[in-house]
């Protein structure tokens, strides 16, 4: 194998590098929300239940980060499933959690329109990210089932 071929195999596309960084960021954001109330499937969880959900979500984000870094094909499927679940969770939370309930838990007034706009914008961003991931399946060349 020539030096150019080795460099080509080792080099990562910029999109994959950015995707890896994004999911590292998602992991950090999720992990730092440990101990705070957590909206999940139309309910707001507090206390031990919220901590458990955040812990599991952090593990999933860590797995996705490592899987992208290792270019694992199984992670490609998991990314699409996780992102679609996040969009569905956002829509369910918007429809089932009232602003009064949010205001009671947070202790501050909430602008309903801003809440809806921000959540819809984040759901659209996740859908666009999922489309990018779907179109770039060729980046995920590691066919092994285990990360390590």
mmCIF file of C-alpha atoms in Angstrom:
data_model
loop_
_atom_site.group_PDB
_atom_site.id
_atom_site.type_symbol
_atom_site.label_atom_id
_atom_site.label_comp_id
_atom_site.label_asym_id
_atom_site.label_seq_id
_atom_site.Cartn_x
_atom_site.Cartn_y
_atom_site.Cartn_z
ATOM 1 C CA UNK A 1 0.000 0.000 0.000
ATOM 2 C CA UNK A 2 1.375 3.396 -0.912
ATOM 3 C CA UNK A 3 1.579 6.342 1.426
ATOM 4 C CA UNK A 4 -1.190 8.171 -0.485
ATOM 5 C CA UNK A 5 -3.553 5.210 -0.125
ATOM 6 C CA UNK A 6 -2.894 5.012 3.618
ATOM 7 C CA UNK A 7 -3.527 8.749 3.997
ATOM 8 C CA UNK A 8 -6.774 8.461 2.032
ATOM 9 C CA UNK A 9 -7.994 5.601 4.257
ATOM 10 C CA UNK A 10 -7.073 7.442 7.470
ATOM 11 C CA UNK A 11 -8.422 10.858 6.508
ATOM 12 C CA UNK A 12 -11.935 11.677 7.607
ATOM 13 C CA UNK A 13 -14.392 13.732 5.615
ATOM 14 C CA UNK A 14 -15.048 17.144 7.156
ATOM 15 C CA UNK A 15 -18.740 16.296 7.538
ATOM 16 C CA UNK A 16 -17.877 13.275 9.663
ATOM 17 C CA UNK A 17 -15.516 15.313 11.844
ATOM 18 C CA UNK A 18 -18.236 17.921 12.408
ATOM 19 C CA UNK A 19 -20.826 15.222 13.098
ATOM 20 C CA UNK A 20 -18.511 13.655 15.686
ATOM 21 C CA UNK A 21 -18.064 17.022 17.383
ATOM 22 C CA UNK A 22 -21.805 17.671 17.340
ATOM 23 C CA UNK A 23 -22.611 14.409 19.091
ATOM 24 C CA UNK A 24 -19.844 15.054 21.621
ATOM 25 C CA UNK A 25 -21.571 18.376 22.283
ATOM 26 C CA UNK A 26 -24.943 16.569 22.622
ATOM 27 C CA UNK A 27 -23.345 14.211 25.150
ATOM 28 C CA UNK A 28 -21.939 17.099 27.202
ATOM 29 C CA UNK A 29 -25.244 19.003 27.162
ATOM 30 C CA UNK A 30 -27.171 15.906 28.195
ATOM 31 C CA UNK A 31 -24.732 14.995 30.953
ATOM 32 C CA UNK A 32 -24.793 18.520 32.405
ATOM 33 C CA UNK A 33 -28.582 18.440 32.683
ATOM 34 C CA UNK A 34 -28.276 15.682 35.317
ATOM 35 C CA UNK A 35 -30.448 16.538 38.309
ATOM 36 C CA UNK A 36 -32.735 18.970 36.471
ATOM 37 C CA UNK A 37 -36.369 18.286 35.511
ATOM 38 C CA UNK A 38 -36.547 16.332 32.240
ATOM 39 C CA UNK A 39 -39.459 16.353 29.757
ATOM 40 C CA UNK A 40 -40.004 12.902 28.275
ATOM 41 C CA UNK A 41 -42.953 11.638 26.247
ATOM 42 C CA UNK A 42 -45.423 14.223 27.509
ATOM 43 C CA UNK A 43 -44.454 14.260 31.183
ATOM 44 C CA UNK A 44 -41.909 16.222 33.155
ATOM 45 C CA UNK A 45 -39.841 13.982 35.384
ATOM 46 C CA UNK A 46 -38.043 15.228 38.480
ATOM 47 C CA UNK A 47 -35.806 13.626 41.071
ATOM 48 C CA UNK A 48 -34.565 10.076 40.647
ATOM 49 C CA UNK A 49 -36.643 9.393 37.536
ATOM 50 C CA UNK A 50 -35.195 12.445 35.777
ATOM 51 C CA UNK A 51 -31.673 11.443 36.796
ATOM 52 C CA UNK A 52 -32.184 7.927 35.451
ATOM 53 C CA UNK A 53 -33.518 9.205 32.120
ATOM 54 C CA UNK A 54 -30.635 11.656 31.777
ATOM 55 C CA UNK A 55 -28.139 8.918 32.636
ATOM 56 C CA UNK A 56 -29.537 6.592 29.957
ATOM 57 C CA UNK A 57 -29.704 9.421 27.421
ATOM 58 C CA UNK A 58 -26.078 10.325 28.230
ATOM 59 C CA UNK A 59 -24.995 6.727 27.645
ATOM 60 C CA UNK A 60 -26.808 6.692 24.303
ATOM 61 C CA UNK A 61 -25.166 9.972 23.257
ATOM 62 C CA UNK A 62 -21.765 8.643 24.339
ATOM 63 C CA UNK A 63 -22.318 5.493 22.277
ATOM 64 C CA UNK A 64 -23.345 7.582 19.252
ATOM 65 C CA UNK A 65 -20.282 9.793 19.631
ATOM 66 C CA UNK A 66 -17.915 6.829 19.858
ATOM 67 C CA UNK A 67 -19.694 5.020 17.025
ATOM 68 C CA UNK A 68 -19.360 8.022 14.712
ATOM 69 C CA UNK A 69 -15.720 8.380 15.706
ATOM 70 C CA UNK A 70 -15.125 4.715 14.874
ATOM 71 C CA UNK A 71 -17.275 4.985 11.693
ATOM 72 C CA UNK A 72 -19.414 2.046 12.802
ATOM 73 C CA UNK A 73 -22.235 1.110 10.417
ATOM 74 C CA UNK A 74 -24.508 0.029 13.288
ATOM 75 C CA UNK A 75 -24.228 3.576 14.622
ATOM 76 C CA UNK A 76 -25.625 4.893 11.334
ATOM 77 C CA UNK A 77 -28.868 3.021 12.026
ATOM 78 C CA UNK A 78 -28.866 4.089 15.673
ATOM 79 C CA UNK A 79 -28.358 7.744 14.706
ATOM 80 C CA UNK A 80 -31.367 7.726 12.430
ATOM 81 C CA UNK A 81 -33.526 5.991 15.034
ATOM 82 C CA UNK A 82 -32.374 8.231 17.888
ATOM 83 C CA UNK A 83 -32.912 11.429 15.900
ATOM 84 C CA UNK A 84 -36.387 10.400 14.789
ATOM 85 C CA UNK A 85 -37.262 9.472 18.363
ATOM 86 C CA UNK A 86 -36.071 12.914 19.527
ATOM 87 C CA UNK A 87 -38.344 14.610 16.975
ATOM 88 C CA UNK A 88 -41.324 12.498 18.053
ATOM 89 C CA UNK A 89 -40.544 13.213 21.717
ATOM 90 C CA UNK A 90 -40.422 16.958 20.982
ATOM 91 C CA UNK A 91 -43.796 16.878 19.233
ATOM 92 C CA UNK A 92 -45.396 14.845 22.027
ATOM 93 C CA UNK A 93 -43.970 17.185 24.676
ATOM 94 C CA UNK A 94 -45.272 20.250 22.829
ATOM 95 C CA UNK A 95 -48.763 18.779 22.635
ATOM 96 C CA UNK A 96 -49.030 17.301 26.123
ATOM 97 C CA UNK A 97 -47.057 19.563 28.475
ATOM 98 C CA UNK A 98 -48.824 22.824 29.220
ATOM 99 C CA UNK A 99 -47.068 26.131 29.728
ATOM 100 C CA UNK A 100 -48.709 26.346 33.164
ATOM 101 C CA UNK A 101 -47.004 23.105 34.160
ATOM 102 C CA UNK A 102 -43.666 24.368 32.847
ATOM 103 C CA UNK A 103 -44.096 27.677 34.669
ATOM 104 C CA UNK A 104 -44.898 25.838 37.892
ATOM 105 C CA UNK A 105 -41.738 23.710 37.674
ATOM 106 C CA UNK A 106 -39.407 26.466 36.454
ATOM 107 C CA UNK A 107 -40.923 29.212 38.572
ATOM 108 C CA UNK A 108 -40.852 31.847 35.822
ATOM 109 C CA UNK A 109 -43.313 32.926 33.121
ATOM 110 C CA UNK A 110 -42.868 31.267 29.716
ATOM 111 C CA UNK A 111 -43.755 32.671 26.317
ATOM 112 C CA UNK A 112 -45.816 29.915 24.630
ATOM 113 C CA UNK A 113 -45.087 31.131 21.083
ATOM 114 C CA UNK A 114 -41.333 31.274 21.673
ATOM 115 C CA UNK A 115 -41.453 27.793 23.187
ATOM 116 C CA UNK A 116 -43.263 26.403 20.139
ATOM 117 C CA UNK A 117 -40.984 28.194 17.647
ATOM 118 C CA UNK A 118 -37.811 27.031 19.408
ATOM 119 C CA UNK A 119 -38.972 23.421 19.646
ATOM 120 C CA UNK A 120 -40.155 23.279 16.035
ATOM 121 C CA UNK A 121 -36.883 24.847 14.875
ATOM 122 C CA UNK A 122 -34.846 22.292 16.816
ATOM 123 C CA UNK A 123 -36.979 19.434 15.449
ATOM 124 C CA UNK A 124 -36.444 20.699 11.892
ATOM 125 C CA UNK A 125 -32.706 20.979 12.518
ATOM 126 C CA UNK A 126 -32.626 17.388 13.751
ATOM 127 C CA UNK A 127 -34.572 16.265 10.669
ATOM 128 C CA UNK A 128 -32.073 18.035 8.401
ATOM 129 C CA UNK A 129 -29.216 16.441 10.333
ATOM 130 C CA UNK A 130 -30.871 13.047 9.917
ATOM 131 C CA UNK A 131 -31.189 13.639 6.176
ATOM 132 C CA UNK A 132 -27.466 14.428 6.011
ATOM 133 C CA UNK A 133 -26.636 11.268 7.965
ATOM 134 C CA UNK A 134 -28.916 9.182 5.741
ATOM 135 C CA UNK A 135 -27.261 10.465 2.564
ATOM 136 C CA UNK A 136 -23.739 9.842 3.835
ATOM 137 C CA UNK A 137 -23.965 6.210 4.824
ATOM 138 C CA UNK A 138 -20.735 5.641 2.910
ATOM 139 C CA UNK A 139 -18.831 7.404 5.731
ATOM 140 C CA UNK A 140 -19.647 4.498 8.060
ATOM 141 C CA UNK A 141 -17.268 1.807 6.869
ATOM 142 C CA UNK A 142 -16.701 -0.182 10.078
ATOM 143 C CA UNK A 143 -19.005 -3.213 9.895
ATOM 144 C CA UNK A 144 -18.080 -4.650 13.302
ATOM 145 C CA UNK A 145 -20.934 -4.849 15.819
ATOM 146 C CA UNK A 146 -18.882 -3.808 18.840
ATOM 147 C CA UNK A 147 -17.099 -0.513 19.436
ATOM 148 C CA UNK A 148 -14.093 -2.067 21.150
#
